[in-house]
XYZ file of C-alpha atoms in Angstrom:
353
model
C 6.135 -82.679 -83.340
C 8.308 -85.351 -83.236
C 10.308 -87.501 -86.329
C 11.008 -90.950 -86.298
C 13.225 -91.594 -89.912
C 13.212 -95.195 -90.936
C 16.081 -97.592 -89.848
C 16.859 -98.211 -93.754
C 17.943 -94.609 -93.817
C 22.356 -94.225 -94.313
C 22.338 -90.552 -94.594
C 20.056 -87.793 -93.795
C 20.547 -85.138 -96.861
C 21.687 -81.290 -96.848
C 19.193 -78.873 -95.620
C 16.555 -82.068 -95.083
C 14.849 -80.703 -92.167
C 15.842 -76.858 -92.684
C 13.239 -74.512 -90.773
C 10.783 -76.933 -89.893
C 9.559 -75.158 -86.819
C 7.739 -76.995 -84.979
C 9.961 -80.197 -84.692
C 10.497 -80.618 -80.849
C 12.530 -84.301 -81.165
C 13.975 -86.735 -83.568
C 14.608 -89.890 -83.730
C 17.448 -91.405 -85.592
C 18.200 -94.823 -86.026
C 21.471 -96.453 -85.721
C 21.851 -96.578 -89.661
C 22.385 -93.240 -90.248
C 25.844 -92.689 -91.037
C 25.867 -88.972 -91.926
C 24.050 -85.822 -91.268
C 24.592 -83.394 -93.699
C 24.906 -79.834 -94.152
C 21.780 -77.889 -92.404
C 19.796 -80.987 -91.777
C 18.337 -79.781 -89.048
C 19.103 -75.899 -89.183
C 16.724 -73.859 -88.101
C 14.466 -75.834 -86.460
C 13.963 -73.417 -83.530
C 11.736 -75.792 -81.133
C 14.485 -78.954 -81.282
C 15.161 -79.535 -78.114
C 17.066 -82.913 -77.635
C 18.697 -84.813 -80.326
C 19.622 -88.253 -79.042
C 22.627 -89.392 -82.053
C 23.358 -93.223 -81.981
C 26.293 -95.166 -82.158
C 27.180 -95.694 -86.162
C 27.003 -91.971 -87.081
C 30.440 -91.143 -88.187
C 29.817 -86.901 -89.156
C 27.357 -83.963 -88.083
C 28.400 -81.711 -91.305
C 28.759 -78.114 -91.881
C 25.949 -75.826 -89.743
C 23.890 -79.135 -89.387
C 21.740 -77.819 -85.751
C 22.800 -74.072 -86.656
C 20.254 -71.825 -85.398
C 18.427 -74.341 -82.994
C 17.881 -72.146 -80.282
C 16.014 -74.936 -77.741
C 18.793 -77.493 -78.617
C 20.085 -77.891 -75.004
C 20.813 -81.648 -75.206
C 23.127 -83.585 -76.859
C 24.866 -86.743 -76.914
C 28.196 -87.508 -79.352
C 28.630 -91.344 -79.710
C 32.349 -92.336 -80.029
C 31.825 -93.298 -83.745
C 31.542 -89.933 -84.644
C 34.417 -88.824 -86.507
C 34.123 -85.595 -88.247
C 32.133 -82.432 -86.973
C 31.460 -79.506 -89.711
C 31.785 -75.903 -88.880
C 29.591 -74.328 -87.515
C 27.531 -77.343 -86.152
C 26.305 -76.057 -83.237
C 25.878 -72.179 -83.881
C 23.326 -70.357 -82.090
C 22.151 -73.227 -80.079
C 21.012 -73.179 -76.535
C 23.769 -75.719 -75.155
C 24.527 -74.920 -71.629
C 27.314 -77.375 -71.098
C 28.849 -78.777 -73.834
C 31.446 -82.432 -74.317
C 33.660 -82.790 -77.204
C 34.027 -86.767 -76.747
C 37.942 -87.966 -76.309
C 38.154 -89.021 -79.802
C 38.165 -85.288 -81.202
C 41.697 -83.220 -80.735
C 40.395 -80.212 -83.129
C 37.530 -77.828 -81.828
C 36.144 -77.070 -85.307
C 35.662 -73.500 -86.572
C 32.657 -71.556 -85.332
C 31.464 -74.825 -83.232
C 29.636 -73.355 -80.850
C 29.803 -69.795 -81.663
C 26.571 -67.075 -80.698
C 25.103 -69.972 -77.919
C 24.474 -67.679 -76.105
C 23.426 -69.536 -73.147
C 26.964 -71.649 -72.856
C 28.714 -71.524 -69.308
C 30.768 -74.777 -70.052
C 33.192 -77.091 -72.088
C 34.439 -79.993 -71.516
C 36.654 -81.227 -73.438
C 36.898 -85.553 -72.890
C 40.506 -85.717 -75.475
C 43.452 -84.067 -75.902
C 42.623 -80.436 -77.831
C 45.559 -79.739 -80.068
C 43.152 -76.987 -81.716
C 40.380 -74.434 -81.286
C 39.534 -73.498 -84.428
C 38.199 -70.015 -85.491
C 35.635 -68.256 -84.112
C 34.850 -71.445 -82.089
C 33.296 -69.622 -79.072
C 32.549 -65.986 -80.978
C 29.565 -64.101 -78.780
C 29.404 -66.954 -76.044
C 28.050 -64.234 -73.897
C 27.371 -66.245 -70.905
C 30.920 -67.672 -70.941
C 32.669 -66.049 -67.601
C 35.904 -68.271 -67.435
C 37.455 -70.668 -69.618
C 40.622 -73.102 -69.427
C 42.658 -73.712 -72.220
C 44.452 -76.838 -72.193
C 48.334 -77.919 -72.561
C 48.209 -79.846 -75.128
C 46.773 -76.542 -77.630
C 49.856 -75.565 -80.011
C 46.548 -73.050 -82.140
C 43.964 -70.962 -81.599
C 42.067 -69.885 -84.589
C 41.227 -65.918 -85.470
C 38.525 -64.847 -83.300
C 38.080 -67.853 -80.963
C 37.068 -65.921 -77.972
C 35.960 -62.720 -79.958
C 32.917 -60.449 -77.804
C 32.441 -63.171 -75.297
C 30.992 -60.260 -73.599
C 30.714 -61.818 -70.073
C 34.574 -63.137 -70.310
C 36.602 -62.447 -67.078
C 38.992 -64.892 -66.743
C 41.359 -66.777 -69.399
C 43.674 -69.823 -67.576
C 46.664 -70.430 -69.562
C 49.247 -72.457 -67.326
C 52.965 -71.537 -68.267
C 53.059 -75.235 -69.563
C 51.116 -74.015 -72.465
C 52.640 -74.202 -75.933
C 50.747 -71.704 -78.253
C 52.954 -69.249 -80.712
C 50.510 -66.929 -81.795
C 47.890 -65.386 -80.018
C 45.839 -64.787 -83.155
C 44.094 -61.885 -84.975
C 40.843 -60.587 -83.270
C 40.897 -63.622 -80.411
C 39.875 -61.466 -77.386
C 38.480 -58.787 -79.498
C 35.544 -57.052 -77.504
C 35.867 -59.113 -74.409
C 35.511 -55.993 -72.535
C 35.135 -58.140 -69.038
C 38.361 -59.647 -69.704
C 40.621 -58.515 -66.526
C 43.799 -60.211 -66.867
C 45.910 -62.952 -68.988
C 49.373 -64.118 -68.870
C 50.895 -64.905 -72.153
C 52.932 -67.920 -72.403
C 56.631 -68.022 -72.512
C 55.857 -70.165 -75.892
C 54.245 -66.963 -77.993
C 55.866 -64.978 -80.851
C 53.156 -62.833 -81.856
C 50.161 -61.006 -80.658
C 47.895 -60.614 -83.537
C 45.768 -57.803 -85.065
C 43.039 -57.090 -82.873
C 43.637 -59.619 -80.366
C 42.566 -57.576 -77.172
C 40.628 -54.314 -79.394
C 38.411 -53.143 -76.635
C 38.893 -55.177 -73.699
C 38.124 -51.882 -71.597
C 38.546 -54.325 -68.478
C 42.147 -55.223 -69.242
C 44.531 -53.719 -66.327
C 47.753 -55.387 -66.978
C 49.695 -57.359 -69.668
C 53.098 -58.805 -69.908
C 54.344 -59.515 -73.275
C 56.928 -62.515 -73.066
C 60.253 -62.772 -74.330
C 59.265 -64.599 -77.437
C 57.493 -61.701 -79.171
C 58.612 -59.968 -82.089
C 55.843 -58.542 -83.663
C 52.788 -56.290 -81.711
C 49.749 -56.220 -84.099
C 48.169 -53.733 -85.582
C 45.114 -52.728 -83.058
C 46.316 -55.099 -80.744
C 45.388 -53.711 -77.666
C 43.112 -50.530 -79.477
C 40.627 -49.043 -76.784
C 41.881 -51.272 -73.775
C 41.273 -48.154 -71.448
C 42.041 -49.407 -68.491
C 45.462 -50.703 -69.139
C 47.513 -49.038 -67.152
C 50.827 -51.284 -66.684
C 52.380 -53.271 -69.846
C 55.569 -54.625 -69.782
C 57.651 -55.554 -73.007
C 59.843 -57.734 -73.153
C 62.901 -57.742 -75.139
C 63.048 -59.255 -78.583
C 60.034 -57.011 -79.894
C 61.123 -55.396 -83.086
C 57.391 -54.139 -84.722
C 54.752 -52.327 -83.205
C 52.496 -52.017 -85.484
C 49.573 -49.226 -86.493
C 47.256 -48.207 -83.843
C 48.461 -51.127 -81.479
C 48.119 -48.663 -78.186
C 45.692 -46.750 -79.737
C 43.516 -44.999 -77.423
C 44.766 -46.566 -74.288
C 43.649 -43.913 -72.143
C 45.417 -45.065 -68.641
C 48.489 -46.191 -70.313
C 50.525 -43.151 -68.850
C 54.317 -44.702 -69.114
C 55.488 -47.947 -71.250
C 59.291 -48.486 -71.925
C 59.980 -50.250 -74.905
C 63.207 -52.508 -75.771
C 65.551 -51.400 -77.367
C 65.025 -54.202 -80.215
C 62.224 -52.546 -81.687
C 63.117 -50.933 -84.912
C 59.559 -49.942 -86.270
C 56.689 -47.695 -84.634
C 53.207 -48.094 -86.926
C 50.548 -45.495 -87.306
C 49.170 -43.834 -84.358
C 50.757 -46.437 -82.436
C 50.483 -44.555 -79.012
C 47.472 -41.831 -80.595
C 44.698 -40.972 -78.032
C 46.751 -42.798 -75.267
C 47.384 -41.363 -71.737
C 51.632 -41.509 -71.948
C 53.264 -38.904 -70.142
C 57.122 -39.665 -71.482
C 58.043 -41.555 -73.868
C 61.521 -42.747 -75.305
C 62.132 -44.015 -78.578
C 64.858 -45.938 -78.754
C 68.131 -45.723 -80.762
C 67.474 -48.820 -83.080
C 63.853 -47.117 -84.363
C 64.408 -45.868 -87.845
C 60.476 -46.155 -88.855
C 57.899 -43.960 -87.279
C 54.358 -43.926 -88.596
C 52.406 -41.018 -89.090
C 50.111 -39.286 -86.100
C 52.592 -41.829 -83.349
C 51.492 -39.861 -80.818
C 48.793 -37.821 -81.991
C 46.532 -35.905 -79.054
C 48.330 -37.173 -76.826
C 47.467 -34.448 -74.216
C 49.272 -35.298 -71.211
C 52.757 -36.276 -73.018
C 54.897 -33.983 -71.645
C 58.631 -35.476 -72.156
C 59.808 -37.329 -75.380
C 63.318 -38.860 -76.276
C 64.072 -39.259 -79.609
C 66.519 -41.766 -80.516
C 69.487 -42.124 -82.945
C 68.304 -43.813 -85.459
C 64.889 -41.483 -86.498
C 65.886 -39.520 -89.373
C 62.165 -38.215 -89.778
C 59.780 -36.757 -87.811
C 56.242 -37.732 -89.577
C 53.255 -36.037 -90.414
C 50.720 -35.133 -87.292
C 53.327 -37.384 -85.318
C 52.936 -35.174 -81.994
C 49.585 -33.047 -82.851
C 47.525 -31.502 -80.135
C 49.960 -33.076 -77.594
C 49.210 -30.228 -75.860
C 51.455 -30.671 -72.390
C 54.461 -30.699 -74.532
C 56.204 -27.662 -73.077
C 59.768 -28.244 -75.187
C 61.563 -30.562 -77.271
C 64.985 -31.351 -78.535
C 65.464 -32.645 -82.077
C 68.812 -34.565 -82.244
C 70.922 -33.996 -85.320
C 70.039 -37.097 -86.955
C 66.614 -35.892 -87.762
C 66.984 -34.795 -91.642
C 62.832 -34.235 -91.961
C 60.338 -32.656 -90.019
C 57.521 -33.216 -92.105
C 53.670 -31.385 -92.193
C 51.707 -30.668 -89.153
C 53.959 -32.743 -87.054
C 53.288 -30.746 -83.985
C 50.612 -29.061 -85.314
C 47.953 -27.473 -82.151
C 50.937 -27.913 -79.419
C 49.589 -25.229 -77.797
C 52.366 -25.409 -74.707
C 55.204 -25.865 -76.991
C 57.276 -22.742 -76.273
C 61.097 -24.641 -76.963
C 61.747 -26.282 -79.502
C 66.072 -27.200 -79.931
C 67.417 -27.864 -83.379
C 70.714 -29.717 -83.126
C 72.606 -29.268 -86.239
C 74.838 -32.167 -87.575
């Protein structure tokens, strides 16, 4: 069916068109100003929307959830997109016009079939969840002139392989859950310009081989690199002070990681489940979480620093290579089950302060 709305009409209202099925094209005169909030969500068989000079915003989840909508065009009066706009269309290639420096939040996140985006301006931001389940997304370039990437951006492009950041790039953050389940993902280099690696931001990217964590960064997230299995090499550079819980855990092929000597804090089954076969804590650690290093089977040599006073609950249980160990005499607390099923442990050296 197709829709021709009157060229009188200023505004088409919210939810106006919701589900109507079997509309296939629509026809919008030059009038219209604004499309509202789900105008035209749900219309499953919308193929083509042609929008005319004179329309200034496409609101909030206005085309979510057309699943034919392949085509497109964005006049250069358009001013404001809503979030969510686009979900769950059937875009292949998308344009974000030059007038528009903000990817909105959830833009074009679950099209499914979406290979590529151009982007005509200057992006300064990609807002959350902006590309979330874009499984058919295999590469994407992220441009210069981004200083933000919103939570979750990038999170289970499944089909993800290859990020370009140049080292021109001037992000801080790379944000909470923003490769999360990109388990394609093979490699990434981090810009000189980033502080912190969020919570989540690579959880199961079980492609990941390598990472190098610039100088910038203080703060490892909690989960941050959770079930990246194949990540085998990670190099940390040296103002880190905080790795927080479970940030390693599960890393599987992560047998050896040296970390700086900045870092004062070690979360919760930080390293648990991972593949380490030494490990030295450093002298400037004074907080260990509980279960650090938990099942750790292959761990077989451990260093602990100066500055641990405690050794925590299940910190090195079922570590079961761990033939000996020598607690320093700064260690005032060994607390419950802390090498609890260390079924090689035969020495175990008590220095007395």
């Amino acid at each position: 069916d197709k829709l021709i709305l009157p060229n009188t009409l200023t505004s088409i209202g919210v939810n106006a068109f919701t589900s109507c099925g079997n509309l296939a094209e629509v026809e919008i005169p030059s009038s219209v100003e604004f499309i509202n909030y789900g105008s035209f969500a749900y219309c499953i068989n919308l193929n083509k929307i042609n929008t005319p000079e004179g329309v200034k915003t496409i609101g909030d989840r206005a085309f979510a959830n057309c699943y034919a909508l392949s085509e497109i065009n964005l006049p250069s009066s358009l001013a404001a997109i809503g979030m969510e706009a686009f979900s769950n269309c059937g875009f292949v290639t998308f344009t974000l016009p030059e007038q528009f420096t903000v990817v909105p939040d959830g833009m074009l996140n679950l099209c499914a079939k979406l290979t590529t985006v151009i982007f005509d301006g200057d992006i300064t931001t990609i807002g959350a969840q902006a590309f979330l389940g874009c499984d058919a997304l295999t590469s994407f370039t992220i441009p210069d002139t981004v200083t933000t990437i919103g939570d979750g951006a990038f999170s289970n492009c499944k089909n993800l392989e290859t990020i370009t950041l140049t080292s021109n790039a001037n992000i801080t953050e790379v944000s909470n859950y923003l490769f999360n389940g990109c388990d394609k993902l093979t490699s990434i280099t981090i810009p000189d310009s980033v502080t912190k690696i969020g919570e989540y931001a690579f959880y199961s990217c079980e492609s990941l081989h390598n990472i190098t964590i610039p100088e910038k960064v203080t703060t490892i997230g909690a989960h941050a690199f959770q079930g990246c299995n194949s990540l085998s090499s990670i190099t940390i550079n040296g103002a880190v002070k905080t790795i927080q819980n479970e940030a390693f855990y599960s890393c599987t092929s992560l047998e050896s990681i040296t970390i700086p000597d900045n870092v004062t804090t070690i979360g919760e089954s930080a390293f648990a489940l991972s593949g380490l076969t030494s490990f030295v804590i450093p002298n400037n650690v004074t907080s260990l979480g509980n279960n650090t290093f938990s099942r750790c089977n292959n761990l077989n040599s451990i260093t602990i620093g100066t500055g641990v006073s405690s050794i925590p609950r299940k910190a090195f249980e079922f570590c079961t290579s761990l033939e000996s160990i020598t607690i320093p005499s700064n260690v005032e607390t060994i607390e419950d089950n802390a090498f609890l099923n260390c079924t090689s442990l035969s020495s175990i050296t008590l220095n007395v302060g």
